[in-house]
Amino acid sequence: MAEVKVAEKKEAAFQFGKNEKKLLVDPLNNDNPVTVQVLGICSALAVTTLMNKALVMAIAVTAVLALSNLITSLLRNGIPKQVRMIVQLVIIAALVTVVELALKALDYNIYKELSVFIGLIITNCIIMGRLEAFAMANSPWRAFLDGIGNGLGYGIILIIVAFIRELFGKGTVFGLKIIGATPDYLINTTESWMFGWYENNNLMVLFPSAMFVIGVLIWVHRGIINKSLVDVS
Amino acid sequence: MHNTSYIIRFVLIMTTIVAVVLSLMSTGLKPIHDRNEAIYNKKAILSAVADHLGADFESMSDDQVIEIFNNQITQTVVDMEGAKMDEQTMVSMGFKDGQAESIDMGKEMKKPEADRLLPMYVYQNGGKKFYIVNVRGKGLWDEIWGCIALEDDLNTIAGVAFDHKGETPGLGAEIKDNIAWKNQFVGKKLFAEDGTYKSVFVRKGGAKDAVHEVDGISGATITADGVTEMMKRGMAYYQPYMETLKK
């Protein structure tokens, strides 16, 4: 009897049903950590000047968030309630250091460009928030999915903001030259009759532009894409 | 509720595990990190002569960088009086392999001025010879530094590469990112016709002197002033040694 019960529980642990799908999809839209919960804004300002930086940051945050959610959830019954925040912080800090060491070995240039921002994943409020709100009360599998979902939800906003900032600020996308004033750009503004007036906007490279872009994104998200987010009562 | 001894045990065991895992990983990856860092520094030096490498600098592989360094570059270390340092003295002073590469300019700049050591790289390609030197100064937020390549008259600038720790992207960081701005330095001269030391001046509002000045960067006046100061002071450090080379 006992064995049957264990087997049942195991099956339940890794199932992927409606609820699990919701964990992955919800943070992308209805419960987006950046545009709905307005968390993790600080790093969204800092690493969105170039798309490859934003992509690496998105991957790093997703990895740290999924793994720290998983570890915290595995330990959740053993973690003493009095020191749980510190324990969570140790888990996050350890994983961030692992990511930092791995990145330093894999791509030193990106590591140099992201510099302090990788270390600052530790202070990303999304991670602490998910550990405290979700991983401490849910099974490891669900916590892991929640981590992936929230990481992607954060990442997708980062990529969108970086796309807008890089394209209009530097005229490039992932370093590919799209629009600019020299012949090596795809659209050469000095010769094109259509884009002769166009000039890359330096403001988009600066931090304030990320504020505007995120603000507009939140507006678009609530006003056009998902009107159910607005409480009309 | 857990009791106090459980909490202490939990925390101790957990921190021990984390510490062991992290230190194992750190030591395990150290050789790769060191190699990456060395190549990054080598690339920074080579980027000052990027136009004279005979190959596309951007797409250069790590092995090519090492090959150029081994075959075409001679490293020299000089002191502030212009004397050449030999390898043994360098090793005894605590520099790993006694080569110019082992010098950390950041640390040198913290020493008293008279004790500073200066790295110099001589790059030879065909019949051409370039002297690459390091300069370091302060930008708006933090340190800035650069590699300056001189032609073999030790007067004309052949190329520059700047880098920075924390200048604002789009403003101060342009000293690293803006290729057109950096290209202005090419052909500028350190000395006036009559032999007086002038260095290169970054002029706010546009260069007035075609031989010794380059345009400033709008919105980055303090960083640009930092570059001016760094060039003037940094290049002067090398002059005692360059005097001996000229003779």
Short mmCIF file of N, CA and C in Angstrom, two decimals, chain B residues 80-232:
data_model
loop_
_atom_site.label_atom_id
_atom_site.label_comp_id
_atom_site.label_asym_id
_atom_site.label_seq_id
_atom_site.Cartn_x
_atom_site.Cartn_y
_atom_site.Cartn_z
N MET B 80 60.48 55.57 -14.52
CA MET B 80 60.18 56.98 -14.78
C MET B 80 61.41 57.77 -15.24
N GLU B 81 62.63 57.23 -14.96
CA GLU B 81 63.83 57.96 -15.41
C GLU B 81 64.20 57.60 -16.85
N GLY B 82 63.49 56.62 -17.39
CA GLY B 82 63.78 56.25 -18.77
C GLY B 82 64.71 55.06 -18.88
N ALA B 83 64.98 54.39 -17.76
CA ALA B 83 65.85 53.22 -17.81
C ALA B 83 65.01 51.97 -18.07
N LYS B 84 65.58 51.05 -18.82
CA LYS B 84 64.89 49.81 -19.11
C LYS B 84 65.01 48.87 -17.91
N MET B 85 63.95 48.21 -17.54
CA MET B 85 64.00 47.25 -16.43
C MET B 85 64.26 45.87 -17.02
N ASP B 86 65.16 45.09 -16.37
CA ASP B 86 65.32 43.74 -16.92
C ASP B 86 64.40 42.76 -16.19
N GLU B 87 64.23 41.59 -16.81
CA GLU B 87 63.22 40.65 -16.33
C GLU B 87 63.46 40.19 -14.89
N GLN B 88 64.75 39.93 -14.55
CA GLN B 88 65.04 39.42 -13.21
C GLN B 88 64.58 40.41 -12.13
N THR B 89 64.91 41.70 -12.36
CA THR B 89 64.50 42.69 -11.37
C THR B 89 62.99 42.72 -11.23
N MET B 90 62.32 42.61 -12.37
CA MET B 90 60.85 42.62 -12.35
C MET B 90 60.30 41.45 -11.54
N VAL B 91 60.86 40.25 -11.81
CA VAL B 91 60.38 39.06 -11.09
C VAL B 91 60.63 39.22 -9.60
N SER B 92 61.82 39.76 -9.25
CA SER B 92 62.12 39.92 -7.83
C SER B 92 61.22 40.97 -7.18
N MET B 93 60.66 41.86 -8.00
CA MET B 93 59.74 42.86 -7.45
C MET B 93 58.32 42.31 -7.32
N GLY B 94 58.13 41.07 -7.77
CA GLY B 94 56.83 40.44 -7.58
C GLY B 94 55.96 40.40 -8.81
N PHE B 95 56.50 40.80 -9.98
CA PHE B 95 55.71 40.68 -11.21
C PHE B 95 55.89 39.27 -11.75
N LYS B 96 54.79 38.64 -12.10
CA LYS B 96 54.76 37.21 -12.35
C LYS B 96 55.83 36.72 -13.33
N ASP B 97 55.79 37.20 -14.57
CA ASP B 97 56.77 36.69 -15.52
C ASP B 97 57.75 37.76 -15.99
N GLY B 98 57.70 38.91 -15.33
CA GLY B 98 58.66 39.95 -15.65
C GLY B 98 58.39 40.66 -16.96
N GLN B 99 57.25 40.33 -17.60
CA GLN B 99 56.92 40.97 -18.87
C GLN B 99 56.08 42.23 -18.63
N ALA B 100 56.03 43.06 -19.66
CA ALA B 100 55.23 44.29 -19.56
C ALA B 100 53.77 43.98 -19.24
N GLU B 101 53.30 42.86 -19.77
CA GLU B 101 51.89 42.49 -19.58
C GLU B 101 51.51 42.30 -18.11
N SER B 102 52.49 41.93 -17.28
CA SER B 102 52.16 41.67 -15.88
C SER B 102 51.97 42.96 -15.08
N ILE B 103 52.17 44.11 -15.73
CA ILE B 103 51.99 45.38 -15.02
C ILE B 103 50.52 45.78 -15.04
N ASP B 104 50.01 46.09 -13.87
CA ASP B 104 48.64 46.59 -13.76
C ASP B 104 48.73 48.11 -13.60
N MET B 105 48.33 48.83 -14.64
CA MET B 105 48.50 50.29 -14.62
C MET B 105 47.74 50.92 -13.45
N GLY B 106 46.61 50.33 -13.10
CA GLY B 106 45.83 50.85 -11.99
C GLY B 106 46.64 50.88 -10.70
N LYS B 107 47.41 49.79 -10.47
CA LYS B 107 48.24 49.72 -9.27
C LYS B 107 49.41 50.69 -9.38
N GLU B 108 49.99 50.79 -10.58
CA GLU B 108 51.14 51.69 -10.76
C GLU B 108 50.76 53.14 -10.45
N MET B 109 49.54 53.51 -10.85
CA MET B 109 49.13 54.90 -10.67
C MET B 109 48.93 55.23 -9.19
N LYS B 110 48.80 54.22 -8.35
CA LYS B 110 48.63 54.48 -6.92
C LYS B 110 49.98 54.66 -6.22
N LYS B 111 51.06 54.21 -6.90
CA LYS B 111 52.40 54.37 -6.31
C LYS B 111 52.83 55.83 -6.39
N PRO B 112 53.86 56.22 -5.58
CA PRO B 112 54.42 57.56 -5.76
C PRO B 112 54.96 57.68 -7.19
N GLU B 113 54.85 58.89 -7.73
CA GLU B 113 55.15 59.08 -9.14
C GLU B 113 56.51 58.52 -9.57
N ALA B 114 57.53 58.68 -8.71
CA ALA B 114 58.88 58.29 -9.12
C ALA B 114 59.06 56.78 -9.20
N ASP B 115 58.19 56.02 -8.52
CA ASP B 115 58.37 54.56 -8.47
C ASP B 115 57.60 53.81 -9.56
N ARG B 116 56.86 54.53 -10.36
CA ARG B 116 55.98 53.86 -11.30
C ARG B 116 56.76 53.16 -12.41
N LEU B 117 56.22 52.01 -12.82
CA LEU B 117 56.79 51.28 -13.95
C LEU B 117 55.84 51.39 -15.14
N LEU B 118 56.41 51.48 -16.32
CA LEU B 118 55.59 51.70 -17.49
C LEU B 118 55.80 50.60 -18.51
N PRO B 119 54.70 49.99 -18.97
CA PRO B 119 54.84 48.95 -19.99
C PRO B 119 54.91 49.56 -21.39
N MET B 120 55.64 48.88 -22.26
CA MET B 120 55.72 49.37 -23.64
C MET B 120 55.77 48.15 -24.56
N TYR B 121 55.02 48.24 -25.65
CA TYR B 121 54.97 47.11 -26.58
C TYR B 121 55.41 47.63 -27.94
N VAL B 122 56.39 46.95 -28.53
CA VAL B 122 56.83 47.35 -29.86
C VAL B 122 56.28 46.33 -30.85
N TYR B 123 55.44 46.83 -31.74
CA TYR B 123 54.80 45.95 -32.72
C TYR B 123 55.46 46.14 -34.07
N GLN B 124 55.89 45.03 -34.68
CA GLN B 124 56.52 45.12 -35.99
C GLN B 124 55.71 44.35 -37.02
N ASN B 125 55.42 45.03 -38.11
CA ASN B 125 54.70 44.38 -39.19
C ASN B 125 55.36 44.79 -40.49
N GLY B 126 56.02 43.86 -41.16
CA GLY B 126 56.77 44.19 -42.35
C GLY B 126 57.88 45.16 -41.98
N GLY B 127 57.96 46.28 -42.70
CA GLY B 127 59.02 47.24 -42.38
C GLY B 127 58.59 48.26 -41.34
N LYS B 128 57.28 48.18 -40.92
CA LYS B 128 56.78 49.23 -40.03
C LYS B 128 56.90 48.84 -38.57
N LYS B 129 57.13 49.87 -37.77
CA LYS B 129 57.34 49.65 -36.35
C LYS B 129 56.42 50.59 -35.58
N PHE B 130 55.71 50.05 -34.59
CA PHE B 130 54.83 50.90 -33.78
C PHE B 130 55.16 50.72 -32.30
N TYR B 131 55.11 51.82 -31.59
CA TYR B 131 55.33 51.77 -30.14
C TYR B 131 53.98 51.96 -29.45
N ILE B 132 53.56 50.95 -28.70
CA ILE B 132 52.27 51.06 -28.01
C ILE B 132 52.52 51.27 -26.52
N VAL B 133 51.95 52.34 -26.00
CA VAL B 133 52.15 52.65 -24.58
C VAL B 133 50.80 52.73 -23.87
N ASN B 134 50.84 52.63 -22.55
CA ASN B 134 49.60 52.70 -21.76
C ASN B 134 49.50 54.02 -21.01
N VAL B 135 48.31 54.57 -20.99
CA VAL B 135 48.05 55.76 -20.18
C VAL B 135 46.83 55.48 -19.32
N ARG B 136 46.74 56.18 -18.20
CA ARG B 136 45.60 55.96 -17.30
C ARG B 136 45.28 57.25 -16.57
N GLY B 137 43.99 57.56 -16.45
CA GLY B 137 43.60 58.79 -15.76
C GLY B 137 42.20 58.67 -15.20
N LYS B 138 41.58 59.84 -14.99
CA LYS B 138 40.25 59.83 -14.39
C LYS B 138 39.22 60.43 -15.32
N GLY B 139 38.08 59.77 -15.44
CA GLY B 139 36.98 60.32 -16.22
C GLY B 139 36.01 61.02 -15.29
N LEU B 140 34.74 60.99 -15.63
CA LEU B 140 33.75 61.64 -14.77
C LEU B 140 33.44 60.79 -13.54
N TRP B 141 33.16 59.51 -13.75
CA TRP B 141 32.72 58.66 -12.64
C TRP B 141 33.84 57.82 -12.07
N ASP B 142 34.72 57.38 -12.95
CA ASP B 142 35.74 56.45 -12.47
C ASP B 142 36.96 56.53 -13.39
N GLU B 143 37.80 55.52 -13.30
CA GLU B 143 39.03 55.56 -14.07
C GLU B 143 38.78 55.38 -15.57
N ILE B 144 39.65 56.00 -16.35
CA ILE B 144 39.69 55.75 -17.78
C ILE B 144 41.12 55.39 -18.14
N TRP B 145 41.30 54.63 -19.18
CA TRP B 145 42.66 54.28 -19.58
C TRP B 145 42.71 54.06 -21.09
N GLY B 146 43.91 53.95 -21.58
CA GLY B 146 44.00 53.79 -23.02
C GLY B 146 45.34 53.24 -23.44
N CYS B 147 45.37 52.70 -24.66
CA CYS B 147 46.61 52.27 -25.29
C CYS B 147 46.83 53.20 -26.48
N ILE B 148 48.01 53.81 -26.54
CA ILE B 148 48.30 54.76 -27.60
C ILE B 148 49.42 54.17 -28.45
N ALA B 149 49.19 54.09 -29.75
CA ALA B 149 50.24 53.59 -30.64
C ALA B 149 50.92 54.77 -31.33
N LEU B 150 52.25 54.80 -31.27
CA LEU B 150 53.01 55.86 -31.94
C LEU B 150 53.77 55.26 -33.11
N GLU B 151 53.93 56.06 -34.15
CA GLU B 151 54.77 55.60 -35.25
C GLU B 151 56.23 55.68 -34.84
N ASP B 152 57.13 55.17 -35.70
CA ASP B 152 58.51 55.04 -35.18
C ASP B 152 59.26 56.37 -35.09
N ASP B 153 58.60 57.49 -35.45
CA ASP B 153 59.23 58.78 -35.12
C ASP B 153 58.96 59.18 -33.66
N LEU B 154 58.18 58.35 -32.95
CA LEU B 154 57.81 58.57 -31.55
C LEU B 154 57.14 59.92 -31.34
N ASN B 155 56.45 60.36 -32.36
CA ASN B 155 55.80 61.66 -32.31
C ASN B 155 54.38 61.58 -32.87
N THR B 156 54.23 60.91 -34.00
CA THR B 156 52.93 60.83 -34.65
C THR B 156 52.11 59.68 -34.08
N ILE B 157 50.84 59.96 -33.78
CA ILE B 157 49.96 58.91 -33.24
C ILE B 157 49.42 58.06 -34.38
N ALA B 158 49.54 56.75 -34.23
CA ALA B 158 49.09 55.83 -35.28
C ALA B 158 47.72 55.25 -34.97
N GLY B 159 47.34 55.29 -33.70
CA GLY B 159 46.03 54.75 -33.33
C GLY B 159 45.85 54.82 -31.82
N VAL B 160 44.60 54.89 -31.39
CA VAL B 160 44.33 54.90 -29.95
C VAL B 160 43.21 53.92 -29.64
N ALA B 161 43.21 53.44 -28.40
CA ALA B 161 42.09 52.62 -27.92
C ALA B 161 41.86 53.05 -26.48
N PHE B 162 40.67 53.53 -26.19
CA PHE B 162 40.37 53.93 -24.82
C PHE B 162 39.38 52.96 -24.21
N ASP B 163 39.41 52.90 -22.89
CA ASP B 163 38.42 52.11 -22.18
C ASP B 163 38.11 52.83 -20.87
N HIS B 164 37.08 52.40 -20.20
CA HIS B 164 36.66 53.11 -19.00
C HIS B 164 35.97 52.13 -18.07
N LYS B 165 35.86 52.55 -16.82
CA LYS B 165 35.23 51.66 -15.84
C LYS B 165 33.74 51.95 -15.74
N GLY B 166 33.36 53.22 -15.75
CA GLY B 166 31.94 53.48 -15.52
C GLY B 166 31.41 54.75 -16.14
N GLU B 167 31.93 55.14 -17.31
CA GLU B 167 31.40 56.35 -17.94
C GLU B 167 30.00 56.09 -18.50
N THR B 168 29.22 57.16 -18.65
CA THR B 168 27.83 57.02 -19.10
C THR B 168 27.76 56.55 -20.54
N PRO B 169 26.99 55.48 -20.81
CA PRO B 169 26.84 55.04 -22.20
C PRO B 169 26.23 56.16 -23.03
N GLY B 170 26.76 56.36 -24.22
CA GLY B 170 26.22 57.39 -25.09
C GLY B 170 26.85 58.75 -24.88
N LEU B 171 27.46 58.96 -23.69
CA LEU B 171 28.15 60.23 -23.45
C LEU B 171 29.63 59.94 -23.25
N GLY B 172 30.06 59.80 -21.99
CA GLY B 172 31.48 59.55 -21.73
C GLY B 172 31.99 58.26 -22.35
N ALA B 173 31.10 57.26 -22.41
CA ALA B 173 31.53 55.96 -22.94
C ALA B 173 31.86 56.03 -24.43
N GLU B 174 31.52 57.16 -25.06
CA GLU B 174 31.85 57.32 -26.48
C GLU B 174 33.36 57.26 -26.71
N ILE B 175 34.16 57.59 -25.70
CA ILE B 175 35.61 57.51 -25.90
C ILE B 175 36.02 56.09 -26.28
N LYS B 176 35.22 55.11 -25.86
CA LYS B 176 35.52 53.73 -26.25
C LYS B 176 34.75 53.32 -27.50
N ASP B 177 33.47 53.73 -27.57
CA ASP B 177 32.57 53.20 -28.61
C ASP B 177 32.61 53.97 -29.93
N ASN B 178 32.92 55.25 -29.88
CA ASN B 178 32.83 56.07 -31.09
C ASN B 178 34.11 55.98 -31.92
N ILE B 179 34.05 55.19 -32.96
CA ILE B 179 35.24 54.94 -33.76
C ILE B 179 35.68 56.20 -34.51
N ALA B 180 34.69 56.95 -35.00
CA ALA B 180 35.02 58.18 -35.73
C ALA B 180 35.78 59.15 -34.84
N TRP B 181 35.37 59.23 -33.58
CA TRP B 181 36.05 60.14 -32.65
C TRP B 181 37.48 59.70 -32.41
N LYS B 182 37.65 58.39 -32.21
CA LYS B 182 39.00 57.86 -31.95
C LYS B 182 39.91 58.05 -33.16
N ASN B 183 39.31 57.94 -34.37
CA ASN B 183 40.13 58.07 -35.57
C ASN B 183 40.71 59.47 -35.74
N GLN B 184 40.10 60.46 -35.06
CA GLN B 184 40.65 61.82 -35.14
C GLN B 184 42.08 61.88 -34.61
N PHE B 185 42.40 60.98 -33.69
CA PHE B 185 43.73 61.02 -33.07
C PHE B 185 44.83 60.62 -34.05
N VAL B 186 44.45 59.82 -35.05
CA VAL B 186 45.45 59.31 -35.98
C VAL B 186 46.09 60.48 -36.73
N GLY B 187 47.42 60.51 -36.70
CA GLY B 187 48.14 61.57 -37.41
C GLY B 187 48.45 62.79 -36.56
N LYS B 188 47.83 62.85 -35.37
CA LYS B 188 48.14 63.98 -34.48
C LYS B 188 49.55 63.81 -33.92
N LYS B 189 50.17 64.92 -33.57
CA LYS B 189 51.56 64.86 -33.12
C LYS B 189 51.70 65.32 -31.67
N LEU B 190 52.64 64.67 -30.97
CA LEU B 190 52.86 65.02 -29.56
C LEU B 190 53.68 66.30 -29.43
N PHE B 191 54.59 66.51 -30.39
CA PHE B 191 55.51 67.64 -30.28
C PHE B 191 55.23 68.68 -31.35
N ALA B 192 55.42 69.94 -30.98
CA ALA B 192 55.29 71.01 -31.97
C ALA B 192 56.53 71.01 -32.86
N GLU B 193 56.49 71.81 -33.93
CA GLU B 193 57.61 71.90 -34.86
C GLU B 193 58.92 72.20 -34.15
N ASP B 194 58.87 73.11 -33.17
CA ASP B 194 60.10 73.54 -32.50
C ASP B 194 60.52 72.57 -31.39
N GLY B 195 59.84 71.43 -31.27
CA GLY B 195 60.27 70.42 -30.32
C GLY B 195 59.65 70.51 -28.94
N THR B 196 58.75 71.49 -28.70
CA THR B 196 58.13 71.55 -27.37
C THR B 196 57.01 70.52 -27.27
N TYR B 197 56.88 69.96 -26.08
CA TYR B 197 55.90 68.91 -25.84
C TYR B 197 54.49 69.51 -25.72
N LYS B 198 53.57 69.05 -26.59
CA LYS B 198 52.23 69.62 -26.60
C LYS B 198 51.15 68.61 -26.24
N SER B 199 51.41 67.34 -26.49
CA SER B 199 50.40 66.30 -26.33
C SER B 199 49.18 66.58 -27.22
N VAL B 200 48.08 65.89 -26.98
CA VAL B 200 46.88 66.08 -27.79
C VAL B 200 45.75 66.58 -26.90
N PHE B 201 45.10 67.64 -27.34
CA PHE B 201 44.10 68.31 -26.54
C PHE B 201 42.71 68.00 -27.09
N VAL B 202 41.78 67.58 -26.22
CA VAL B 202 40.40 67.38 -26.66
C VAL B 202 39.67 68.69 -26.43
N ARG B 203 39.34 69.37 -27.54
CA ARG B 203 38.80 70.74 -27.43
C ARG B 203 37.29 70.75 -27.50
N LYS B 204 36.67 71.27 -26.44
CA LYS B 204 35.22 71.44 -26.44
C LYS B 204 34.84 72.45 -27.51
N GLY B 205 33.86 72.11 -28.32
CA GLY B 205 33.40 73.03 -29.36
C GLY B 205 34.14 72.88 -30.68
N GLY B 206 35.08 71.93 -30.73
CA GLY B 206 35.74 71.67 -32.01
C GLY B 206 37.21 72.02 -32.00
N ALA B 207 37.99 71.19 -32.67
CA ALA B 207 39.44 71.37 -32.69
C ALA B 207 39.82 72.66 -33.42
N LYS B 208 40.78 73.40 -32.86
CA LYS B 208 41.23 74.63 -33.52
C LYS B 208 42.60 74.44 -34.15
N ASP B 209 43.37 73.48 -33.60
CA ASP B 209 44.72 73.24 -34.08
C ASP B 209 44.73 71.86 -34.74
N ALA B 210 45.02 71.82 -36.02
CA ALA B 210 44.89 70.56 -36.77
C ALA B 210 45.92 69.51 -36.34
N VAL B 211 46.98 69.94 -35.69
CA VAL B 211 48.06 69.00 -35.37
C VAL B 211 47.98 68.47 -33.95
N HIS B 212 47.44 69.26 -33.03
CA HIS B 212 47.47 68.87 -31.62
C HIS B 212 46.11 68.80 -30.96
N GLU B 213 45.02 68.99 -31.73
CA GLU B 213 43.71 69.01 -31.07
C GLU B 213 42.71 68.12 -31.79
N VAL B 214 41.80 67.55 -31.01
CA VAL B 214 40.68 66.80 -31.60
C VAL B 214 39.37 67.38 -31.05
N ASP B 215 38.25 67.09 -31.72
CA ASP B 215 36.95 67.60 -31.28
C ASP B 215 36.54 66.95 -29.96
N GLY B 216 35.82 67.72 -29.14
CA GLY B 216 35.27 67.15 -27.92
C GLY B 216 34.04 66.30 -28.24
N ILE B 217 33.47 65.72 -27.18
CA ILE B 217 32.24 64.94 -27.35
C ILE B 217 31.14 65.71 -26.64
N SER B 218 30.05 66.01 -27.34
CA SER B 218 29.01 66.79 -26.68
C SER B 218 28.39 65.98 -25.54
N GLY B 219 28.25 66.63 -24.41
CA GLY B 219 27.69 65.96 -23.24
C GLY B 219 28.70 65.20 -22.43
N ALA B 220 29.97 65.24 -22.85
CA ALA B 220 30.98 64.47 -22.12
C ALA B 220 32.22 65.31 -21.90
N THR B 221 32.01 66.56 -21.47
CA THR B 221 33.14 67.47 -21.32
C THR B 221 34.14 66.99 -20.27
N ILE B 222 33.62 66.48 -19.16
CA ILE B 222 34.54 66.10 -18.08
C ILE B 222 35.35 64.86 -18.46
N THR B 223 34.69 63.91 -19.10
CA THR B 223 35.42 62.74 -19.58
C THR B 223 36.49 63.17 -20.60
N ALA B 224 36.10 64.08 -21.50
CA ALA B 224 37.03 64.55 -22.52
C ALA B 224 38.22 65.27 -21.88
N ASP B 225 37.94 66.10 -20.86
CA ASP B 225 39.03 66.76 -20.14
C ASP B 225 39.93 65.71 -19.49
N GLY B 226 39.31 64.63 -19.01
CA GLY B 226 40.08 63.53 -18.42
C GLY B 226 41.02 62.92 -19.44
N VAL B 227 40.53 62.78 -20.67
CA VAL B 227 41.37 62.22 -21.73
C VAL B 227 42.54 63.16 -22.01
N THR B 228 42.25 64.47 -22.08
CA THR B 228 43.31 65.45 -22.31
C THR B 228 44.39 65.34 -21.24
N GLU B 229 43.94 65.32 -19.99
CA GLU B 229 44.88 65.27 -18.87
C GLU B 229 45.68 63.97 -18.90
N MET B 230 44.96 62.86 -19.17
CA MET B 230 45.60 61.55 -19.20
C MET B 230 46.67 61.49 -20.30
N MET B 231 46.34 62.03 -21.46
CA MET B 231 47.29 62.02 -22.57
C MET B 231 48.52 62.85 -22.23
N LYS B 232 48.28 64.04 -21.70
CA LYS B 232 49.39 64.96 -21.44
C LYS B 232 50.35 64.37 -20.41
#
